[in-house]
PDB file of N, CA and C in Angstrom:
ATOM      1  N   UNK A   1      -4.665   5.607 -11.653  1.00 47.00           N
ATOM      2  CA  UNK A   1      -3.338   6.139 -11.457  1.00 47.00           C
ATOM      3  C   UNK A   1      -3.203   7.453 -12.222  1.00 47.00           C
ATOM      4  N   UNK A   2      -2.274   7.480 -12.757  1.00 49.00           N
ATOM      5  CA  UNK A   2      -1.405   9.172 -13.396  1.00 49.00           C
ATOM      6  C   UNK A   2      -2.169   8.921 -14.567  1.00 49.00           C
ATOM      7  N   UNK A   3      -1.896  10.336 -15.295  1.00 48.00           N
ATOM      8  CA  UNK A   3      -2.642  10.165 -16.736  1.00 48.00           C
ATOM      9  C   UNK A   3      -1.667   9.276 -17.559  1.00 48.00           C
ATOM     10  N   UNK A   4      -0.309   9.775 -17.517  1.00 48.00           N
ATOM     11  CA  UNK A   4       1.107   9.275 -18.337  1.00 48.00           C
ATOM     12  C   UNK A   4       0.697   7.953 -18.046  1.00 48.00           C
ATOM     13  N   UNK A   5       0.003   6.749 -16.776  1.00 46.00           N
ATOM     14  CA  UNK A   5      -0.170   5.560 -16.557  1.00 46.00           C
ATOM     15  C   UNK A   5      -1.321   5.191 -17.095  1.00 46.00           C
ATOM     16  N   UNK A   6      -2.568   6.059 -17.583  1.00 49.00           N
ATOM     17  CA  UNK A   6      -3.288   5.302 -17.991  1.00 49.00           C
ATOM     18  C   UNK A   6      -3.271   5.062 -20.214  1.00 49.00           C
ATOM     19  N   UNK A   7      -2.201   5.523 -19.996  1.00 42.00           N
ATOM     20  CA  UNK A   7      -1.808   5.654 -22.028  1.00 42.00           C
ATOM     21  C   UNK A   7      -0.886   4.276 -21.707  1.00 42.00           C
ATOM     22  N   UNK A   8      -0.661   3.452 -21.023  1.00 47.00           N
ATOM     23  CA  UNK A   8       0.163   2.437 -20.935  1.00 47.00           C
ATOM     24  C   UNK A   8      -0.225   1.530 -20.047  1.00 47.00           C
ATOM     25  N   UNK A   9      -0.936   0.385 -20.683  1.00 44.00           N
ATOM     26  CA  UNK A   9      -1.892  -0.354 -19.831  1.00 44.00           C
ATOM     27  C   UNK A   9      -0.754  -1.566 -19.166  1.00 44.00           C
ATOM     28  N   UNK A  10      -1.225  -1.661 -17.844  1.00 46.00           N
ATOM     29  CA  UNK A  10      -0.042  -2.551 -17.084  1.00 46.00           C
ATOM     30  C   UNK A  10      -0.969  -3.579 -16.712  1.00 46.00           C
ATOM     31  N   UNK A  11      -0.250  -5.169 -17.173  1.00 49.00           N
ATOM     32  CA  UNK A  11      -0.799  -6.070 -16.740  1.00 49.00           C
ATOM     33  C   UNK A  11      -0.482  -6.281 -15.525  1.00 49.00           C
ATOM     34  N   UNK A  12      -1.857  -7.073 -14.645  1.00 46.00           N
ATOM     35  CA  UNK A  12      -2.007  -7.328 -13.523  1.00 46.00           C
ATOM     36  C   UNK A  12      -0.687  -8.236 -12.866  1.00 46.00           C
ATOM     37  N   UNK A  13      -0.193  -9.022 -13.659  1.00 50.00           N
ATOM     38  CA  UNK A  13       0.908  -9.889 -12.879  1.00 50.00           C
ATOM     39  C   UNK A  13       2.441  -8.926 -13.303  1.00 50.00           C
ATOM     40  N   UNK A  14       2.563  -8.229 -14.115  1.00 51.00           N
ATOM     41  CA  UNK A  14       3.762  -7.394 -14.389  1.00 51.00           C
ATOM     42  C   UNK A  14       4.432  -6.963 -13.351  1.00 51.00           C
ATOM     43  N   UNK A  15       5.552  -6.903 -13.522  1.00 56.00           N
ATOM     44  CA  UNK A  15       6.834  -6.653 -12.475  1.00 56.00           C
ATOM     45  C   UNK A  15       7.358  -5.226 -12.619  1.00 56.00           C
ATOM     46  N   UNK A  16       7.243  -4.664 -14.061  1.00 71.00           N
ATOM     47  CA  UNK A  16       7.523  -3.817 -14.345  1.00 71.00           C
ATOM     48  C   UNK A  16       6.597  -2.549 -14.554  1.00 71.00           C
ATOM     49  N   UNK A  17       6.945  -1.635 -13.861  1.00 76.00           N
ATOM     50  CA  UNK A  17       6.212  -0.269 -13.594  1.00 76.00           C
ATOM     51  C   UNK A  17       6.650   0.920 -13.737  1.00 76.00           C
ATOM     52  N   UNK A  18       6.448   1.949 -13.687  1.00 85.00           N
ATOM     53  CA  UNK A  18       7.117   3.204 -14.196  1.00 85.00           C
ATOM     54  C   UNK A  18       7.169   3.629 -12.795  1.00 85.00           C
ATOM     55  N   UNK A  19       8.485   4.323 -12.033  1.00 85.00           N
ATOM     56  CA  UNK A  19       8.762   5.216 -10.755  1.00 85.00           C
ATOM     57  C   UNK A  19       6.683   6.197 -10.428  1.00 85.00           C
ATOM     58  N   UNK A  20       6.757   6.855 -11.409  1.00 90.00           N
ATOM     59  CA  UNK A  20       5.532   7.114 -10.996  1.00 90.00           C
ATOM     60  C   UNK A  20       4.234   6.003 -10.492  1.00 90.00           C
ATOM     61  N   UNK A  21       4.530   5.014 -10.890  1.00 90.00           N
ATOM     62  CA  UNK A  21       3.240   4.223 -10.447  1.00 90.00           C
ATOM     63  C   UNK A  21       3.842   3.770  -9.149  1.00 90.00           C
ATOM     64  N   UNK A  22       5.138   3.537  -9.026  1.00 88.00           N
ATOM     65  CA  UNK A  22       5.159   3.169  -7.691  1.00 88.00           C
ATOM     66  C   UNK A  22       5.390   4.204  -6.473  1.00 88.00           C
ATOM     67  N   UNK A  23       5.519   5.168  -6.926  1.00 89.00           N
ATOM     68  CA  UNK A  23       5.016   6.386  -5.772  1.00 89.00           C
ATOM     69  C   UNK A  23       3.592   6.418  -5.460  1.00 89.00           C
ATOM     70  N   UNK A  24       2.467   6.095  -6.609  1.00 93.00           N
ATOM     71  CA  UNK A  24       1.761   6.378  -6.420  1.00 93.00           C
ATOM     72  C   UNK A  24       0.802   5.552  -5.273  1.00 93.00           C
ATOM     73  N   UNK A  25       1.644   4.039  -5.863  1.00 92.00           N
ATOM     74  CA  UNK A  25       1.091   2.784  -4.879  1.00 92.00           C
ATOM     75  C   UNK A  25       2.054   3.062  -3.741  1.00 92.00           C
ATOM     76  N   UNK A  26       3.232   3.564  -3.254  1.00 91.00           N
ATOM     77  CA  UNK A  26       3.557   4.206  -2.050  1.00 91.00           C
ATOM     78  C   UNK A  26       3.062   5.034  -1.491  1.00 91.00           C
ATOM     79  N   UNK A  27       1.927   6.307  -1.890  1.00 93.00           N
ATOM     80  CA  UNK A  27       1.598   7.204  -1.167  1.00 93.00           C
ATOM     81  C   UNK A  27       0.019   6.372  -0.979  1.00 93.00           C
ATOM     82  N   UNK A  28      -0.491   5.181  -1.428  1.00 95.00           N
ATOM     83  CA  UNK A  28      -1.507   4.824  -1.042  1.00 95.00           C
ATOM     84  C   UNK A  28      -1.695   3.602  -0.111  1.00 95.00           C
ATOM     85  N   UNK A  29       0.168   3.240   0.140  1.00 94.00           N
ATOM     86  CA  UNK A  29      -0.109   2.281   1.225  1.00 94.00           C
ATOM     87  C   UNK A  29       0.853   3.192   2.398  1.00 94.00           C
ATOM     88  N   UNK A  30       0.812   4.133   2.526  1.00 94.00           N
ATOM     89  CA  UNK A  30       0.737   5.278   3.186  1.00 94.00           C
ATOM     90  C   UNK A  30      -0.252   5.768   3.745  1.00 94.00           C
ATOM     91  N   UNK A  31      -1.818   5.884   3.023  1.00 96.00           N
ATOM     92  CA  UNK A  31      -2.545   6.641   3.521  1.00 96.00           C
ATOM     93  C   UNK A  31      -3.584   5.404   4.056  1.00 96.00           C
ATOM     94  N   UNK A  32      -3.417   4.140   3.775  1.00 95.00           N
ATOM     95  CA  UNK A  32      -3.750   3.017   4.681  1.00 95.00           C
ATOM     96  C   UNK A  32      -3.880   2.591   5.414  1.00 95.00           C
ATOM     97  N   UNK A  33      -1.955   2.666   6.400  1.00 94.00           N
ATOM     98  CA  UNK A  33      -1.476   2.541   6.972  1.00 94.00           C
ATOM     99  C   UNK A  33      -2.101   3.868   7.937  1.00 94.00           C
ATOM    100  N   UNK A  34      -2.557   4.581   7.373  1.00 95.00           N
ATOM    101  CA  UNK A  34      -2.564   5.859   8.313  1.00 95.00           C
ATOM    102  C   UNK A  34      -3.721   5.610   8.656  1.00 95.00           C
ATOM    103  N   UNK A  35      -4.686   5.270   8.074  1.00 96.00           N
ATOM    104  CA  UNK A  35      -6.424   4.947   8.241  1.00 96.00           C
ATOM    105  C   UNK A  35      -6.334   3.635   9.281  1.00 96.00           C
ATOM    106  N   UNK A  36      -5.546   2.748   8.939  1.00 94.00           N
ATOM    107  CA  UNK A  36      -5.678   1.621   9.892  1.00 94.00           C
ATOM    108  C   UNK A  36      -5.024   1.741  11.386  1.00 94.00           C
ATOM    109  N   UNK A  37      -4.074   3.025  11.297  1.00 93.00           N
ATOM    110  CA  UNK A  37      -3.667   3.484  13.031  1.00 93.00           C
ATOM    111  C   UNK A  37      -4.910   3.997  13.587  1.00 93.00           C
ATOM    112  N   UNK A  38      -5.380   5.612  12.752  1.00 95.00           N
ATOM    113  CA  UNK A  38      -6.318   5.653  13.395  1.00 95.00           C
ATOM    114  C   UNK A  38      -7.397   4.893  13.937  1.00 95.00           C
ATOM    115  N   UNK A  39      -7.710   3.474  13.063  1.00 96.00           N
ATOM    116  CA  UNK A  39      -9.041   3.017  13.423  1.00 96.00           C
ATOM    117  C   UNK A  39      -8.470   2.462  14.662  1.00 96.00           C
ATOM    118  N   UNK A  40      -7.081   1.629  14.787  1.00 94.00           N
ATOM    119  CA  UNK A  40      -6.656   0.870  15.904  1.00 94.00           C
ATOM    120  C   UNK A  40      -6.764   1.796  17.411  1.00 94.00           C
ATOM    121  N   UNK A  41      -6.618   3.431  17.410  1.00 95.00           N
ATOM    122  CA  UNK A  41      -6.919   4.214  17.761  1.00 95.00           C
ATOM    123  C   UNK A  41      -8.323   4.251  18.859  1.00 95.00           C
ATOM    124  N   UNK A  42      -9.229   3.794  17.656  1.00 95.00           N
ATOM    125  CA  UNK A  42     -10.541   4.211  17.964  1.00 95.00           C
ATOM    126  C   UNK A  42     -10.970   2.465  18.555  1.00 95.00           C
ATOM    127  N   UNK A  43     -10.111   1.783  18.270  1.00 93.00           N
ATOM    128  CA  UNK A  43     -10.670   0.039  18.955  1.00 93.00           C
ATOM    129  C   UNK A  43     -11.676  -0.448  17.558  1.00 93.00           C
ATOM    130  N   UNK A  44     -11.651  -0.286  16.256  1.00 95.00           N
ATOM    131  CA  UNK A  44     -12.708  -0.635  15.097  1.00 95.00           C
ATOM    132  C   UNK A  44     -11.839  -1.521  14.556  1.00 95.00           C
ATOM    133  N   UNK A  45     -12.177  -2.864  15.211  1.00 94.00           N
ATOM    134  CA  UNK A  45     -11.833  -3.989  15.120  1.00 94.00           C
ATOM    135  C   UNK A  45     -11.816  -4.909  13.377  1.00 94.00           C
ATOM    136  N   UNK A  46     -13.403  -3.981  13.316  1.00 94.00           N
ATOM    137  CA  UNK A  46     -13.299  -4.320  11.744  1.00 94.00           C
ATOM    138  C   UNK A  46     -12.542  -4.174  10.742  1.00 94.00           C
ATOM    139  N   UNK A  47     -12.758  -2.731  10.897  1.00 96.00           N
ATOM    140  CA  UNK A  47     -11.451  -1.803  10.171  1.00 96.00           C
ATOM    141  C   UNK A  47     -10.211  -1.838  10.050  1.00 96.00           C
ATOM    142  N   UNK A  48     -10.135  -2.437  11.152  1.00 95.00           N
ATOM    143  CA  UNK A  48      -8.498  -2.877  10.891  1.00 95.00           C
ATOM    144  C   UNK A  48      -7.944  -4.033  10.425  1.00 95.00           C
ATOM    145  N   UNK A  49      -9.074  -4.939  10.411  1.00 95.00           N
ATOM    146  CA  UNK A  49      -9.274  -6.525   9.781  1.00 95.00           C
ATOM    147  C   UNK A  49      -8.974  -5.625   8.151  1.00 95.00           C
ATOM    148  N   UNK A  50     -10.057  -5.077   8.189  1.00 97.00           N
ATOM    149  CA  UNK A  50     -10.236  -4.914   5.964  1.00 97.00           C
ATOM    150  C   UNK A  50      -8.395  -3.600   5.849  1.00 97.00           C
ATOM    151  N   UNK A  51      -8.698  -2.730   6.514  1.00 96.00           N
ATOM    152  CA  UNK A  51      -7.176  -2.331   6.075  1.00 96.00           C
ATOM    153  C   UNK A  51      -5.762  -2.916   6.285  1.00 96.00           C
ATOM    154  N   UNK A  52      -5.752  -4.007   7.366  1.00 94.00           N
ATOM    155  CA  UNK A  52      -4.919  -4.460   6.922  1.00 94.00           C
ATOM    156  C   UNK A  52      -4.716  -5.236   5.979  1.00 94.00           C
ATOM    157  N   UNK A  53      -5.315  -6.166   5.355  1.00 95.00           N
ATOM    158  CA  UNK A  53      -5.993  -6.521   4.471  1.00 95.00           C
ATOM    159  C   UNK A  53      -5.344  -5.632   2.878  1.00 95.00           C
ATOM    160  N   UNK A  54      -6.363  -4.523   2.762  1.00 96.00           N
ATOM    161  CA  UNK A  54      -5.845  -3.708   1.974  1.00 96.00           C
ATOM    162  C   UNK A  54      -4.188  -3.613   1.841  1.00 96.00           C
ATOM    163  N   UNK A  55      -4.079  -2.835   2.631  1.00 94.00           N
ATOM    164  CA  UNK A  55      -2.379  -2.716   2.690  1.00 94.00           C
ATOM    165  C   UNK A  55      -1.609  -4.002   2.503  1.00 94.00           C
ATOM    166  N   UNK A  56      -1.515  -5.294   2.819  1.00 93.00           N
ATOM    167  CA  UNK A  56      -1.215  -6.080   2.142  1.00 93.00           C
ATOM    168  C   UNK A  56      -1.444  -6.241   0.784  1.00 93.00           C
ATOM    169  N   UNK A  57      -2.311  -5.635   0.478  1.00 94.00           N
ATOM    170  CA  UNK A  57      -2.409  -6.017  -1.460  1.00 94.00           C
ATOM    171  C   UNK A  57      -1.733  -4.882  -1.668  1.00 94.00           C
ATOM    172  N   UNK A  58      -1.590  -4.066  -1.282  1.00 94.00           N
ATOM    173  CA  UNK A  58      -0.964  -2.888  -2.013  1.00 94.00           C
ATOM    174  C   UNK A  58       0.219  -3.059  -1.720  1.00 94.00           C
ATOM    175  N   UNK A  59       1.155  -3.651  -0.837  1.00 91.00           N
ATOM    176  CA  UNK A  59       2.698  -3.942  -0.892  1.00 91.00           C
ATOM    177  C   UNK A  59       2.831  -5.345  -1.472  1.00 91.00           C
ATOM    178  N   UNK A  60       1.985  -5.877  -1.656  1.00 92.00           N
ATOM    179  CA  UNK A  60       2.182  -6.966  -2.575  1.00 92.00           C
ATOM    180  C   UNK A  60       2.138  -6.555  -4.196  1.00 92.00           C
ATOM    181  N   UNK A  61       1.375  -5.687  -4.486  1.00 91.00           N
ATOM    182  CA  UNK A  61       1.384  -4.687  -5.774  1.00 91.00           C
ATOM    183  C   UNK A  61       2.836  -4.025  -6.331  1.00 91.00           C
ATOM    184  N   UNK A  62       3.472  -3.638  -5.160  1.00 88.00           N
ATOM    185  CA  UNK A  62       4.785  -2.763  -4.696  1.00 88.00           C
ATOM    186  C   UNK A  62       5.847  -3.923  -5.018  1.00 88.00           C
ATOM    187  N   UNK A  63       5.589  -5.027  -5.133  1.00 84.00           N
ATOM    188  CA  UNK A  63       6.878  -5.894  -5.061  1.00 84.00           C
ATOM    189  C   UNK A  63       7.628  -5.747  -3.666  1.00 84.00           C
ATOM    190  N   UNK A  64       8.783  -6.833  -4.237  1.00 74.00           N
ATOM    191  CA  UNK A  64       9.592  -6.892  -3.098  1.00 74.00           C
ATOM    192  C   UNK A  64      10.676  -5.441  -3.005  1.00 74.00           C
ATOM    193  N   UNK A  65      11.095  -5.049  -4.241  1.00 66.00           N
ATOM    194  CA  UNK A  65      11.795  -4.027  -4.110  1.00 66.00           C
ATOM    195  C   UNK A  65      12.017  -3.220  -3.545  1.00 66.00           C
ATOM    196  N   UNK A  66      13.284  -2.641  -2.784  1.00 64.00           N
ATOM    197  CA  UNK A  66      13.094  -1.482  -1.863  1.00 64.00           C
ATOM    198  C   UNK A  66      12.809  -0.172  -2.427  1.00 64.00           C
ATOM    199  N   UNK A  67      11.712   0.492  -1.619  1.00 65.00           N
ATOM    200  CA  UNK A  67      10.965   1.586  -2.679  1.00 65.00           C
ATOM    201  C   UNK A  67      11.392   3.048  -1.647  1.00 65.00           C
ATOM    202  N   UNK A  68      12.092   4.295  -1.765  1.00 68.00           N
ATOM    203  CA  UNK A  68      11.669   5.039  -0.765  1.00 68.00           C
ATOM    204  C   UNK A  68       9.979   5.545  -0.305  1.00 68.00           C
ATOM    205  N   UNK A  69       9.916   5.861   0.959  1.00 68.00           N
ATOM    206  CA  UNK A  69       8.865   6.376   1.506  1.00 68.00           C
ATOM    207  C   UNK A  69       7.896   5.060   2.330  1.00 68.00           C
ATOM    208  N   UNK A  70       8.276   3.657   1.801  1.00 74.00           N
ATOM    209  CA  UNK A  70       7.959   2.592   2.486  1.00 74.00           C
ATOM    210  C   UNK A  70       8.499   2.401   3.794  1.00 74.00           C
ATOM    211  N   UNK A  71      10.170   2.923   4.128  1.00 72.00           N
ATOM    212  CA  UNK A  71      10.073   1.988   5.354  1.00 72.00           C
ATOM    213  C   UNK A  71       9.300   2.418   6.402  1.00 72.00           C
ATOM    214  N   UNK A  72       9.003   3.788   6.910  1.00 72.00           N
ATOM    215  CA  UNK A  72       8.016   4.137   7.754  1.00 72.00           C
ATOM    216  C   UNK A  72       6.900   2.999   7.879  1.00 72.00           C
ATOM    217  N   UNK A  73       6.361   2.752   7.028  1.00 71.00           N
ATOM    218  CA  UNK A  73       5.112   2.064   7.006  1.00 71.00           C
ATOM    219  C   UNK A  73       5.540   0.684   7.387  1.00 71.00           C
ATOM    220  N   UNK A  74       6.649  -0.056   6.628  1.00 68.00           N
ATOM    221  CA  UNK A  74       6.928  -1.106   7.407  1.00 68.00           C
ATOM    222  C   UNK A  74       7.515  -1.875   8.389  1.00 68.00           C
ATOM    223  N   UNK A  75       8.357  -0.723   8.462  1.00 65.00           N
ATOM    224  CA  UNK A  75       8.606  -0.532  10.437  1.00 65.00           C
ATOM    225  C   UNK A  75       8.042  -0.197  11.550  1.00 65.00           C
ATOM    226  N   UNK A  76       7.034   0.475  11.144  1.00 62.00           N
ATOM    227  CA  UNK A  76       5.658   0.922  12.282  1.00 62.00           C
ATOM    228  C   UNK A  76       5.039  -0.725  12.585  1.00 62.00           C
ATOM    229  N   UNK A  77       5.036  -0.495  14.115  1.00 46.00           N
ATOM    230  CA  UNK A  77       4.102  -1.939  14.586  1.00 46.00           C
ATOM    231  C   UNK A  77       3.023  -1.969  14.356  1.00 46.00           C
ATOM    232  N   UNK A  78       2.275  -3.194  13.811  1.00 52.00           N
ATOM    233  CA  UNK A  78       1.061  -3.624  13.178  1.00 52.00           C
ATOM    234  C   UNK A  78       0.781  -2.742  11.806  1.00 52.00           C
ATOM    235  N   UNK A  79       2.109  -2.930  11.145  1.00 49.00           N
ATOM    236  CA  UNK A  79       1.454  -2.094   9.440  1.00 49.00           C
ATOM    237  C   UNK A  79       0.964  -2.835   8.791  1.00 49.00           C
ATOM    238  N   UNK A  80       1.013  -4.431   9.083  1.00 50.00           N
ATOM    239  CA  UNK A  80       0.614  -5.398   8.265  1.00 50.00           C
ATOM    240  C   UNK A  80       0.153  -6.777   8.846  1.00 50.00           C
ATOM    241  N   UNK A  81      -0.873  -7.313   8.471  1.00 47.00           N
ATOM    242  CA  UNK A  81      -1.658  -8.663   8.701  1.00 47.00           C
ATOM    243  C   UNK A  81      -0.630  -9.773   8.364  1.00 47.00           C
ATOM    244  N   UNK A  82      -0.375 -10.462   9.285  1.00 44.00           N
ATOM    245  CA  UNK A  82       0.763 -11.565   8.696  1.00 44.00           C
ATOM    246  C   UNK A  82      -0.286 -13.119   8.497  1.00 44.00           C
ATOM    247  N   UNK A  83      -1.635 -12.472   8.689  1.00 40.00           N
ATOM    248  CA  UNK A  83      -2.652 -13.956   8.098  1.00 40.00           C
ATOM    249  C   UNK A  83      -3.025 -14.124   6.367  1.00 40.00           C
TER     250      UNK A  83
END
């Protein structure tokens, strides 16, 4: 993450995060979401198995909270694996 994030070590189950870390985990289930259109794009069946995948851990990372720059991503059809 940010430098300011790595002087402040965040445990793995923590709820609590600094606005910067969660932009940062917003602009990366952003660029996920964007990798897993294209592959759906291209028919890479795999790829879209492991990114969706991905992108589920990363809005599971995100909490439930409403974050800006998310809803795009979770209003777009197939942003997320519901297995």
């Amino acid at each position: 993450m940010s430098t300011a994030s790595e002087n402040r070590p965040i445990g793995l189950g923590s709820s609590e995060r600094s606005s910067d870390d969660l932009d940062e985990l917003v602009a990366l289930a952003r660029m996920i979401a964007y990798a897993k259109y294209a592959a759906e794009d291209v028919d890479l069946v795999g790829a879209m198995h492991y990114l969706g995948m991905a992108l589920n851990e990363v809005l599971r990372e995100i909490g439930d909270g409403p974050h800006e720059g998310l809803t795009d991503v979770l209003a777009s059809k197939g942003a997320t694996c519901l297995n």
